[in-house]
mmCIF file of C-alpha atoms in Angstrom:
data_model
loop_
_atom_site.group_PDB
_atom_site.id
_atom_site.type_symbol
_atom_site.label_atom_id
_atom_site.label_comp_id
_atom_site.label_asym_id
_atom_site.label_seq_id
_atom_site.Cartn_x
_atom_site.Cartn_y
_atom_site.Cartn_z
ATOM 1 C CA MET O 292 0.002 -0.143 0.001
ATOM 2 C CA ALA O 293 1.436 3.431 -0.959
ATOM 3 C CA ASP O 294 1.876 6.217 1.518
ATOM 4 C CA GLN O 295 -1.392 7.803 2.169
ATOM 5 C CA SER O 296 0.147 11.365 1.992
ATOM 6 C CA ALA O 297 1.436 10.537 -1.389
ATOM 7 C CA PRO O 298 -0.094 13.002 -3.955
ATOM 8 C CA ILE O 299 -2.346 11.624 -6.537
ATOM 9 C CA LEU O 300 -0.701 10.695 -9.437
ATOM 10 C CA PRO O 301 -1.804 12.143 -12.850
ATOM 11 C CA ALA O 302 -4.005 9.883 -15.096
ATOM 12 C CA VAL O 303 -1.518 9.356 -17.704
ATOM 13 C CA VAL O 304 1.832 8.159 -16.385
ATOM 14 C CA SER O 305 4.557 9.098 -18.668
ATOM 15 C CA PRO O 306 7.417 6.140 -19.151
ATOM 16 C CA PRO O 307 10.407 6.210 -16.809
ATOM 17 C CA ILE O 308 13.143 8.675 -17.799
ATOM 18 C CA THR O 309 16.396 6.483 -18.981
ATOM 19 C CA PRO O 310 19.649 7.639 -20.336
ATOM 20 C CA TRP O 311 18.493 6.217 -23.734
ATOM 21 C CA SER O 312 15.293 8.332 -23.650
ATOM 22 C CA LEU O 313 17.404 11.215 -22.605
ATOM 23 C CA PHE O 314 19.630 10.715 -25.412
ATOM 24 C CA LEU O 315 16.788 10.511 -27.819
ATOM 25 C CA THR O 316 14.904 13.410 -26.699
ATOM 26 C CA PHE O 317 17.960 15.588 -26.539
ATOM 27 C CA ALA O 318 18.967 14.535 -29.966
ATOM 28 C CA ALA O 319 15.635 15.405 -31.351
ATOM 29 C CA MET O 320 15.966 18.621 -29.588
ATOM 30 C CA GLY O 321 19.122 19.442 -31.085
ATOM 31 C CA LEU O 322 18.024 18.330 -34.710
ATOM 32 C CA GLN O 323 14.874 20.626 -34.703
ATOM 33 C CA GLY O 324 16.690 23.491 -33.008
ATOM 34 C CA PHE O 325 17.161 26.117 -35.979
ATOM 35 C CA GLY O 326 18.657 29.345 -34.898
ATOM 36 C CA GLY O 327 19.237 28.169 -31.259
ATOM 37 C CA VAL O 328 17.849 25.213 -29.193
ATOM 38 C CA MET O 329 16.638 26.855 -26.096
ATOM 39 C CA PRO O 330 12.879 27.651 -27.401
ATOM 40 C CA TRP O 331 12.731 24.205 -28.421
ATOM 41 C CA ALA O 332 14.128 22.749 -25.238
ATOM 42 C CA ARG O 333 11.082 24.620 -23.482
ATOM 43 C CA ARG O 334 8.709 23.260 -26.171
ATOM 44 C CA ILE O 335 9.759 19.401 -25.675
ATOM 45 C CA LEU O 336 10.565 19.414 -22.170
ATOM 46 C CA VAL O 337 7.889 21.479 -20.635
ATOM 47 C CA GLU O 338 4.826 21.025 -23.177
ATOM 48 C CA GLN O 339 5.544 17.679 -24.993
ATOM 49 C CA ARG O 340 7.244 15.499 -22.570
ATOM 50 C CA GLY O 341 6.064 17.221 -19.280
ATOM 51 C CA TRP O 342 9.315 16.218 -17.521
ATOM 52 C CA VAL O 343 9.857 19.767 -16.052
ATOM 53 C CA ASP O 344 7.045 22.279 -15.263
ATOM 54 C CA ASN O 345 7.412 25.958 -16.648
ATOM 55 C CA ARG O 346 8.729 27.362 -13.146
ATOM 56 C CA GLU O 347 11.352 24.612 -12.882
ATOM 57 C CA PHE O 348 12.560 25.212 -16.569
ATOM 58 C CA THR O 349 12.886 29.148 -15.946
ATOM 59 C CA GLU O 350 14.797 28.482 -12.610
ATOM 60 C CA LEU O 351 17.113 26.039 -14.678
ATOM 61 C CA PHE O 352 17.546 28.286 -17.753
ATOM 62 C CA SER O 353 18.770 31.290 -15.402
ATOM 63 C CA LEU O 354 21.013 28.864 -13.351
ATOM 64 C CA SER O 355 22.485 27.764 -16.784
ATOM 65 C CA GLN O 356 22.982 31.500 -17.783
ATOM 66 C CA ILE O 357 25.050 32.489 -14.815
ATOM 67 C CA LEU O 358 27.238 29.232 -14.981
ATOM 68 C CA PRO O 359 30.082 29.785 -17.454
ATOM 69 C CA GLY O 360 29.687 27.671 -20.706
ATOM 70 C CA PRO O 361 27.077 27.300 -23.321
ATOM 71 C CA ASN O 362 23.918 27.790 -21.625
ATOM 72 C CA ILE O 363 21.955 24.799 -23.489
ATOM 73 C CA CYS O 364 24.941 22.233 -22.413
ATOM 74 C CA ASN O 365 24.790 23.307 -18.951
ATOM 75 C CA LEU O 366 20.900 22.761 -18.945
ATOM 76 C CA ALA O 367 21.194 19.392 -20.618
ATOM 77 C CA SER O 368 23.792 18.098 -18.086
ATOM 78 C CA ILE O 369 21.970 19.384 -15.175
ATOM 79 C CA LEU O 370 18.702 17.793 -16.089
ATOM 80 C CA GLY O 371 20.391 14.546 -17.210
ATOM 81 C CA TYR O 372 21.947 14.483 -13.944
ATOM 82 C CA ARG O 373 18.935 15.142 -11.827
ATOM 83 C CA TRP O 374 17.090 12.098 -13.559
ATOM 84 C CA CYS O 375 19.696 9.446 -14.080
ATOM 85 C CA GLY O 376 22.858 10.803 -12.496
ATOM 86 C CA LEU O 377 26.189 10.831 -14.412
ATOM 87 C CA ARG O 378 25.095 8.448 -17.154
ATOM 88 C CA GLY O 379 21.996 10.724 -17.649
ATOM 89 C CA ALA O 380 24.121 13.983 -17.935
ATOM 90 C CA ALA O 381 26.587 12.189 -20.582
ATOM 91 C CA ALA O 382 23.414 10.898 -22.385
ATOM 92 C CA ALA O 383 21.722 14.256 -22.544
ATOM 93 C CA LEU O 384 24.958 15.981 -23.617
ATOM 94 C CA LEU O 385 25.875 13.617 -26.309
ATOM 95 C CA GLY O 386 22.358 13.358 -27.608
ATOM 96 C CA LEU O 387 22.210 17.162 -27.626
ATOM 97 C CA LEU O 388 25.769 17.498 -29.355
ATOM 98 C CA GLY O 389 26.438 14.543 -31.354
ATOM 99 C CA PRO O 390 23.911 14.261 -34.177
ATOM 100 C CA SER O 391 23.675 17.796 -34.949
ATOM 101 C CA ALA O 392 27.395 18.230 -34.769
ATOM 102 C CA LEU O 393 27.401 15.745 -37.740
ATOM 103 C CA VAL O 394 24.979 17.390 -39.555
ATOM 104 C CA VAL O 395 27.062 20.919 -39.213
ATOM 105 C CA LEU O 396 30.124 19.230 -40.005
ATOM 106 C CA ALA O 397 28.659 17.560 -43.158
ATOM 107 C CA ILE O 398 27.361 21.076 -44.172
ATOM 108 C CA GLY O 399 30.941 22.478 -43.479
ATOM 109 C CA VAL O 400 32.523 19.806 -45.834
ATOM 110 C CA PHE O 401 30.274 20.145 -48.413
ATOM 111 C CA TYR O 402 30.775 24.221 -48.294
ATOM 112 C CA GLU O 403 34.427 23.440 -48.482
ATOM 113 C CA HIS O 404 33.898 21.775 -51.782
ATOM 114 C CA VAL O 405 31.628 24.203 -53.339
ATOM 115 C CA GLN O 406 32.850 27.524 -51.963
ATOM 116 C CA ALA O 407 34.708 28.609 -55.155
ATOM 117 C CA HIS O 408 31.286 28.736 -57.097
ATOM 118 C CA PRO O 409 30.290 32.335 -57.266
ATOM 119 C CA ALA O 410 26.587 31.627 -56.326
ATOM 120 C CA VAL O 411 27.577 29.731 -53.425
ATOM 121 C CA ALA O 412 30.077 32.464 -52.378
ATOM 122 C CA GLY O 413 27.345 34.904 -52.840
ATOM 123 C CA ALA O 414 24.724 32.938 -50.998
ATOM 124 C CA VAL O 415 27.031 32.692 -47.793
ATOM 125 C CA ARG O 416 27.804 36.379 -48.113
ATOM 126 C CA GLY O 417 24.076 37.256 -48.146
ATOM 127 C CA MET O 418 23.517 34.716 -45.283
ATOM 128 C CA SER O 419 26.420 36.162 -43.198
ATOM 129 C CA SER O 420 24.926 39.685 -43.777
ATOM 130 C CA VAL O 421 21.418 38.506 -42.226
ATOM 131 C CA ALA O 422 23.364 36.671 -39.329
ATOM 132 C CA VAL O 423 24.724 40.020 -38.555
ATOM 133 C CA GLY O 424 21.120 41.563 -38.641
ATOM 134 C CA LEU O 425 19.863 38.690 -36.375
ATOM 135 C CA VAL O 426 22.897 39.274 -33.926
ATOM 136 C CA ILE O 427 22.271 42.913 -33.576
ATOM 137 C CA ALA O 428 18.454 42.372 -33.106
ATOM 138 C CA THR O 429 19.239 39.905 -30.173
ATOM 139 C CA GLY O 430 21.569 42.716 -28.603
ATOM 140 C CA ILE O 431 18.617 45.213 -29.193
ATOM 141 C CA LYS O 432 16.226 42.791 -27.439
ATOM 142 C CA MET O 433 18.474 42.279 -24.520
ATOM 143 C CA ALA O 434 19.361 46.028 -24.170
ATOM 144 C CA GLN O 435 15.459 46.863 -24.077
ATOM 145 C CA THR O 436 15.181 44.676 -20.957
ATOM 146 C CA GLN O 437 17.789 46.996 -19.163
ATOM 147 C CA PRO O 438 17.307 49.956 -16.934
ATOM 148 C CA ARG O 439 18.136 53.214 -18.734
ATOM 149 C CA THR O 440 21.044 54.143 -16.618
ATOM 150 C CA TRP O 441 24.456 55.790 -17.264
ATOM 151 C CA ARG O 442 25.987 52.720 -15.504
ATOM 152 C CA VAL O 443 24.562 50.418 -17.827
ATOM 153 C CA ALA O 444 25.250 52.172 -20.916
ATOM 154 C CA ALA O 445 28.854 52.623 -20.039
ATOM 155 C CA LEU O 446 29.532 49.014 -19.213
ATOM 156 C CA GLY O 447 27.786 47.982 -22.303
ATOM 157 C CA LEU O 448 29.882 50.457 -24.528
ATOM 158 C CA ALA O 449 33.241 49.550 -22.481
ATOM 159 C CA SER O 450 32.873 45.914 -23.470
ATOM 160 C CA LEU O 451 31.776 46.792 -27.154
ATOM 161 C CA VAL O 452 34.646 49.039 -27.778
ATOM 162 C CA ALA O 453 37.407 46.984 -25.978
ATOM 163 C CA VAL O 454 36.386 43.722 -27.615
ATOM 164 C CA GLY O 455 34.825 44.705 -30.840
ATOM 165 C CA LEU O 456 36.909 47.530 -32.061
ATOM 166 C CA LEU O 457 40.127 47.356 -29.973
ATOM 167 C CA HIS O 458 40.101 43.499 -30.165
ATOM 168 C CA TRP O 459 41.616 43.136 -26.686
ATOM 169 C CA PRO O 460 41.596 39.626 -25.162
ATOM 170 C CA LEU O 461 38.314 38.718 -23.373
ATOM 171 C CA LEU O 462 40.246 37.575 -20.301
ATOM 172 C CA TRP O 463 41.701 41.035 -19.666
ATOM 173 C CA VAL O 464 38.480 42.928 -20.309
ATOM 174 C CA LEU O 465 36.014 40.700 -18.152
ATOM 175 C CA SER O 466 38.490 40.668 -15.334
ATOM 176 C CA VAL O 467 38.175 44.386 -15.085
ATOM 177 C CA LEU O 468 34.494 44.526 -16.206
ATOM 178 C CA ILE O 469 32.958 41.960 -13.977
ATOM 179 C CA PRO O 470 34.217 43.053 -10.634
ATOM 180 C CA LEU O 471 33.438 46.586 -11.736
ATOM 181 C CA ALA O 472 29.793 45.765 -12.575
ATOM 182 C CA LEU O 473 29.215 43.833 -9.515
ATOM 183 C CA ALA O 474 30.651 46.748 -7.352
ATOM 184 C CA LEU O 475 28.355 49.266 -9.182
ATOM 185 C CA GLU O 476 25.587 46.870 -8.914
ATOM 186 C CA TRP O 477 26.296 46.376 -5.177
ATOM 187 C CA LEU O 478 26.507 50.244 -4.710
ATOM 188 C CA ALA O 479 23.239 50.770 -6.502
ATOM 189 C CA SER O 480 21.373 48.237 -4.592
ATOM 190 C CA ARG O 481 22.464 49.642 -1.356
ATOM 191 C CA LYS O 482 21.364 53.225 -2.533
ATOM 192 C CA VAL O 483 17.961 51.849 -3.107
ATOM 193 C CA THR O 484 17.508 49.874 0.113
ATOM 194 C CA GLY O 485 19.412 52.376 2.341
ATOM 195 C CA MET T 295 60.616 13.286 -41.502
ATOM 196 C CA ALA T 296 57.837 15.312 -42.796
ATOM 197 C CA GLY T 297 55.231 13.014 -41.599
ATOM 198 C CA ILE T 298 56.827 13.450 -37.960
ATOM 199 C CA ALA T 299 57.033 17.203 -38.382
ATOM 200 C CA GLN T 300 53.413 17.411 -39.341
ATOM 201 C CA GLY T 301 52.255 15.022 -36.528
ATOM 202 C CA ASP T 302 54.066 17.435 -34.055
ATOM 203 C CA TRP T 303 52.427 20.506 -35.749
ATOM 204 C CA LEU T 304 48.929 18.979 -35.338
ATOM 205 C CA MET T 305 49.621 17.904 -31.804
ATOM 206 C CA GLY T 306 50.774 21.374 -31.058
ATOM 207 C CA VAL T 307 47.750 22.958 -32.800
ATOM 208 C CA LEU T 308 45.351 20.622 -31.105
ATOM 209 C CA ILE T 309 46.698 21.616 -27.420
ATOM 210 C CA GLN T 310 46.587 25.162 -28.290
ATOM 211 C CA LEU T 311 42.959 24.912 -29.611
ATOM 212 C CA SER T 312 41.760 22.772 -26.782
ATOM 213 C CA LEU T 313 43.303 25.194 -23.954
ATOM 214 C CA GLN T 314 42.120 28.299 -25.891
ATOM 215 C CA PHE T 315 38.386 26.942 -26.111
ATOM 216 C CA LEU T 316 38.529 25.744 -22.450
ATOM 217 C CA LEU T 317 39.457 29.344 -21.400
ATOM 218 C CA ILE T 318 36.633 30.797 -23.690
ATOM 219 C CA SER T 319 34.098 28.445 -22.319
ATOM 220 C CA PHE T 320 34.910 29.631 -18.797
ATOM 221 C CA LEU T 321 34.319 33.016 -20.070
ATOM 222 C CA ALA T 322 31.172 32.443 -21.850
ATOM 223 C CA PHE T 323 28.586 33.908 -19.411
ATOM 224 C CA GLY T 324 26.435 35.525 -22.005
ATOM 225 C CA GLY T 325 26.096 32.386 -24.253
ATOM 226 C CA ALA T 326 28.641 31.141 -26.990
ATOM 227 C CA SER T 327 27.839 33.941 -29.336
ATOM 228 C CA ALA T 328 29.306 36.518 -27.016
ATOM 229 C CA THR T 329 32.417 34.970 -27.214
ATOM 230 C CA LEU T 330 32.805 35.074 -31.005
ATOM 231 C CA PRO T 331 35.072 38.196 -30.818
ATOM 232 C CA GLU T 332 37.463 36.294 -28.727
ATOM 233 C CA MET T 333 37.541 33.338 -30.939
ATOM 234 C CA HIS T 334 38.224 35.684 -33.919
ATOM 235 C CA ARG T 335 41.224 37.293 -31.920
ATOM 236 C CA PHE T 336 42.659 33.912 -31.459
ATOM 237 C CA LEU T 337 42.012 32.220 -34.884
ATOM 238 C CA VAL T 338 42.266 35.236 -37.126
ATOM 239 C CA VAL T 339 44.298 37.907 -35.780
ATOM 240 C CA GLN T 340 46.787 36.038 -33.612
ATOM 241 C CA HIS T 341 47.241 32.763 -35.416
ATOM 242 C CA HIS T 342 46.073 33.446 -39.125
ATOM 243 C CA TRP T 343 44.463 29.911 -39.032
ATOM 244 C CA ILE T 344 41.241 31.274 -40.709
ATOM 245 C CA ASP T 345 40.667 34.353 -42.758
ATOM 246 C CA ASP T 346 38.108 37.061 -41.855
ATOM 247 C CA GLN T 347 35.903 35.958 -44.616
ATOM 248 C CA THR T 348 36.086 32.385 -43.840
ATOM 249 C CA PHE T 349 35.287 33.165 -40.323
ATOM 250 C CA SER T 350 31.927 34.870 -41.032
ATOM 251 C CA SER T 351 30.926 32.308 -43.466
ATOM 252 C CA LEU T 352 31.397 29.517 -41.029
ATOM 253 C CA TYR T 353 29.576 31.355 -38.571
ATOM 254 C CA ALA T 354 26.819 32.036 -41.034
ATOM 255 C CA ILE T 355 26.356 28.297 -42.285
ATOM 256 C CA SER T 356 26.321 27.280 -38.490
ATOM 257 C CA GLN T 357 23.419 29.664 -38.002
ATOM 258 C CA ALA T 358 21.450 28.002 -40.996
ATOM 259 C CA ALA T 359 22.090 24.773 -39.624
ATOM 260 C CA PRO T 360 20.204 22.980 -36.941
ATOM 261 C CA GLY T 361 21.554 22.387 -33.511
ATOM 262 C CA PRO T 362 22.784 24.472 -30.520
ATOM 263 C CA ASN T 363 24.533 27.602 -31.572
ATOM 264 C CA VAL T 364 27.682 26.547 -30.078
ATOM 265 C CA LEU T 365 28.415 24.196 -32.990
ATOM 266 C CA PHE T 366 30.134 26.723 -34.677
ATOM 267 C CA VAL T 367 33.134 26.111 -32.695
ATOM 268 C CA ALA T 368 33.250 22.759 -34.360
ATOM 269 C CA LEU T 369 33.277 24.238 -37.771
ATOM 270 C CA PHE T 370 36.329 26.266 -36.624
ATOM 271 C CA GLY T 371 38.165 23.495 -35.199
ATOM 272 C CA TRP T 372 37.484 21.587 -38.424
ATOM 273 C CA GLN T 373 38.723 24.394 -40.759
ATOM 274 C CA VAL T 374 41.825 24.582 -38.726
ATOM 275 C CA ALA T 375 42.745 20.907 -37.996
ATOM 276 C CA GLY T 376 40.112 18.645 -39.539
ATOM 277 C CA LEU T 377 38.016 16.274 -37.533
ATOM 278 C CA PRO T 378 40.429 16.157 -34.527
ATOM 279 C CA GLY T 379 40.273 19.891 -34.449
ATOM 280 C CA ALA T 380 36.524 19.776 -34.464
ATOM 281 C CA ILE T 381 36.542 17.230 -31.665
ATOM 282 C CA CYS T 382 38.892 19.250 -29.594
ATOM 283 C CA THR T 383 36.928 22.515 -29.813
ATOM 284 C CA LEU T 384 33.870 21.123 -29.228
ATOM 285 C CA PHE T 385 34.668 19.225 -26.430
ATOM 286 C CA ALA T 386 36.803 21.959 -24.662
ATOM 287 C CA MET T 387 33.928 24.204 -25.136
ATOM 288 C CA CYS T 388 31.299 22.174 -23.694
ATOM 289 C CA ILE T 389 32.729 19.274 -21.384
ATOM 290 C CA PRO T 390 34.492 21.151 -18.708
ATOM 291 C CA ALA T 391 31.776 23.809 -18.370
ATOM 292 C CA ALA T 392 29.196 20.946 -18.165
ATOM 293 C CA ILE T 393 31.105 19.160 -15.371
ATOM 294 C CA LEU T 394 31.451 22.534 -13.421
ATOM 295 C CA ALA T 395 27.577 22.876 -13.763
ATOM 296 C CA LEU T 396 27.204 19.373 -12.392
ATOM 297 C CA LEU T 397 29.559 20.160 -9.327
ATOM 298 C CA PHE T 398 27.390 23.299 -8.897
ATOM 299 C CA GLU T 399 24.168 21.373 -9.331
ATOM 300 C CA HIS T 400 25.535 18.767 -6.752
ATOM 301 C CA TYR T 401 26.626 21.023 -4.133
ATOM 302 C CA ALA T 402 25.157 24.447 -4.297
ATOM 303 C CA SER T 403 21.846 24.437 -6.331
ATOM 304 C CA ARG T 404 19.579 23.940 -3.571
ATOM 305 C CA TYR T 405 19.506 27.594 -2.670
ATOM 306 C CA PRO T 406 18.332 29.067 -6.150
ATOM 307 C CA GLU T 407 16.978 31.926 -4.616
ATOM 308 C CA HIS T 408 20.111 33.440 -3.369
ATOM 309 C CA ARG T 409 20.621 37.335 -3.700
ATOM 310 C CA TRP T 410 23.990 36.910 -5.302
ATOM 311 C CA HIS T 411 22.562 34.840 -8.150
ATOM 312 C CA TYR T 412 20.162 37.645 -9.087
ATOM 313 C CA MET T 413 22.865 40.312 -8.525
ATOM 314 C CA PHE T 414 25.312 38.649 -10.692
ATOM 315 C CA ARG T 415 22.978 38.233 -13.620
ATOM 316 C CA ARG T 416 22.153 41.956 -13.451
ATOM 317 C CA ALA T 417 25.574 42.941 -13.260
ATOM 318 C CA LEU T 418 26.609 40.901 -16.316
ATOM 319 C CA ALA T 419 23.615 41.617 -18.467
ATOM 320 C CA PRO T 420 25.095 45.145 -19.847
ATOM 321 C CA ILE T 421 28.564 43.384 -20.675
ATOM 322 C CA THR T 422 26.707 40.727 -22.384
ATOM 323 C CA VAL T 423 24.937 43.168 -24.563
ATOM 324 C CA GLY T 424 28.261 45.081 -25.449
ATOM 325 C CA LEU T 425 29.931 41.517 -26.315
ATOM 326 C CA VAL T 426 26.901 40.579 -28.598
ATOM 327 C CA MET T 427 27.300 43.939 -30.472
ATOM 328 C CA ALA T 428 31.026 43.074 -30.920
ATOM 329 C CA THR T 429 30.022 39.915 -32.421
ATOM 330 C CA ALA T 430 27.932 41.414 -35.026
ATOM 331 C CA LEU T 431 30.761 43.942 -35.702
ATOM 332 C CA ILE T 432 33.199 40.922 -36.229
ATOM 333 C CA VAL T 433 30.961 39.041 -38.596
ATOM 334 C CA MET T 434 30.332 42.253 -40.428
ATOM 335 C CA GLN T 435 33.909 42.797 -40.919
ATOM 336 C CA GLY T 436 34.318 39.564 -42.656
ATOM 337 C CA VAL T 437 31.447 40.260 -45.042
ATOM 338 C CA GLY T 438 32.896 43.842 -45.527
ATOM 339 C CA PHE T 439 31.020 47.335 -45.005
ATOM 340 C CA SER T 440 29.535 47.643 -48.341
ATOM 341 C CA ALA T 441 26.105 48.928 -49.139
ATOM 342 C CA GLY T 442 24.457 45.464 -50.067
ATOM 343 C CA PRO T 443 25.461 43.578 -46.987
ATOM 344 C CA VAL T 444 24.757 46.554 -44.572
ATOM 345 C CA LEU T 445 21.272 47.183 -46.003
ATOM 346 C CA LEU T 446 20.490 43.502 -45.803
ATOM 347 C CA ALA T 447 21.315 43.504 -42.035
ATOM 348 C CA VAL T 448 19.409 46.553 -41.417
ATOM 349 C CA VAL T 449 16.476 44.844 -43.004
ATOM 350 C CA ALA T 450 16.991 41.600 -41.001
ATOM 351 C CA VAL T 451 16.918 43.841 -37.743
ATOM 352 C CA TRP T 452 13.843 45.382 -38.531
ATOM 353 C CA VAL T 453 12.129 42.400 -39.592
ATOM 354 C CA THR T 454 13.398 40.510 -36.624
ATOM 355 C CA LEU T 455 12.202 43.274 -34.104
ATOM 356 C CA ARG T 456 8.947 44.039 -35.814
ATOM 357 C CA THR T 457 7.593 40.661 -37.101
ATOM 358 C CA LYS T 458 7.464 37.073 -35.692
ATOM 359 C CA TYR T 459 8.804 35.665 -38.952
ATOM 360 C CA ASN T 460 11.106 32.645 -38.256
ATOM 361 C CA PRO T 461 14.677 33.899 -38.701
ATOM 362 C CA LEU T 462 15.331 30.909 -41.060
ATOM 363 C CA TRP T 463 13.314 32.563 -43.570
ATOM 364 C CA LEU T 464 15.598 35.596 -43.534
ATOM 365 C CA ILE T 465 18.721 33.402 -44.002
ATOM 366 C CA GLY T 466 17.014 31.742 -46.759
ATOM 367 C CA LEU T 467 16.199 35.033 -48.414
ATOM 368 C CA GLY T 468 19.853 36.382 -47.857
ATOM 369 C CA ALA T 469 21.216 33.140 -49.598
ATOM 370 C CA LEU T 470 18.875 33.751 -52.458
ATOM 371 C CA LEU T 471 19.757 37.216 -52.995
ATOM 372 C CA GLY T 472 23.515 36.605 -52.479
ATOM 373 C CA ALA T 473 23.380 33.785 -54.974
ATOM 374 C CA LEU T 474 21.508 35.896 -57.503
ATOM 375 C CA GLY T 475 24.759 38.036 -57.314
ATOM 376 C CA TRP T 476 22.700 41.165 -55.641
ATOM 377 C CA ILE T 477 24.422 41.383 -52.355
#
């Protein structure tokens, strides 16, 4: 007899999560994810599989963001680990990266063979121009969520100029800017609360 | 002799690639794309392993392909040192950071509401915006700042911000216009 206090199980019990099912799910996510996998991760994990709820996903997403490294890789390994331990983490990560890496490399090899053709060179030129636009749009969307303060503008401009124009090593730039940003953030939060 | 020298060269390059991309992964707070300028500095400016135009082309190709954004590092690795290069860059970029994430999950994630968590993200956000814009600048540099590409980029910004079309349509349109020789 089950524990009386146990919550009522949903009518449809999804099959148990195994390393293999993790591999397949994350492989499908990787192969469908055009222009970034994160929206697909939410769609598949929350809406299709019901493996995590929206709140847990959002928490995981922000955790993956503050940890260094590619966000989606962090998310995959943490989720895999929560369900199936180290084998789960390895399965999720391998599923996410393996099949889609093969596809990307195949496209890269194909490109190497045809890049001399003027139409191909032109096509990639056009795609690169659009890619620039997409990156700028991402930057603008991120900037729109920021408070309009001198502090934010100066930090953004400083990293743009140091890395984009002066081509300084990222390690140097971040070792100055991150402590500076944290100090300014701390001062600002003290001013508000105090 | 030549074989040995080449083997040594390859091994040296693989070690350099692995170490540099490992370092980059630990600097990637704002997602993989924000570290593109650093990869450019390392691969194009410092070592001349890839030229400006190829760098931008490989990034554009990765954006048109399925899979996580970070896969462009595999194309860079491939360009420099073939399949071993691709494996080194992708592994160095993803595996150590994932292990760190697991350590964090195992030891520290029970307190997700911590104040520093929130403060860290807020402090980093403006820096990340700057890095993302630097990425755009560097990809544009590989294409060249002529009228066609700049106009197409501006249109792509406008369409992305104003409409809900899938970006893949835009990339397809860019490929078509470019193939016809209009860009």
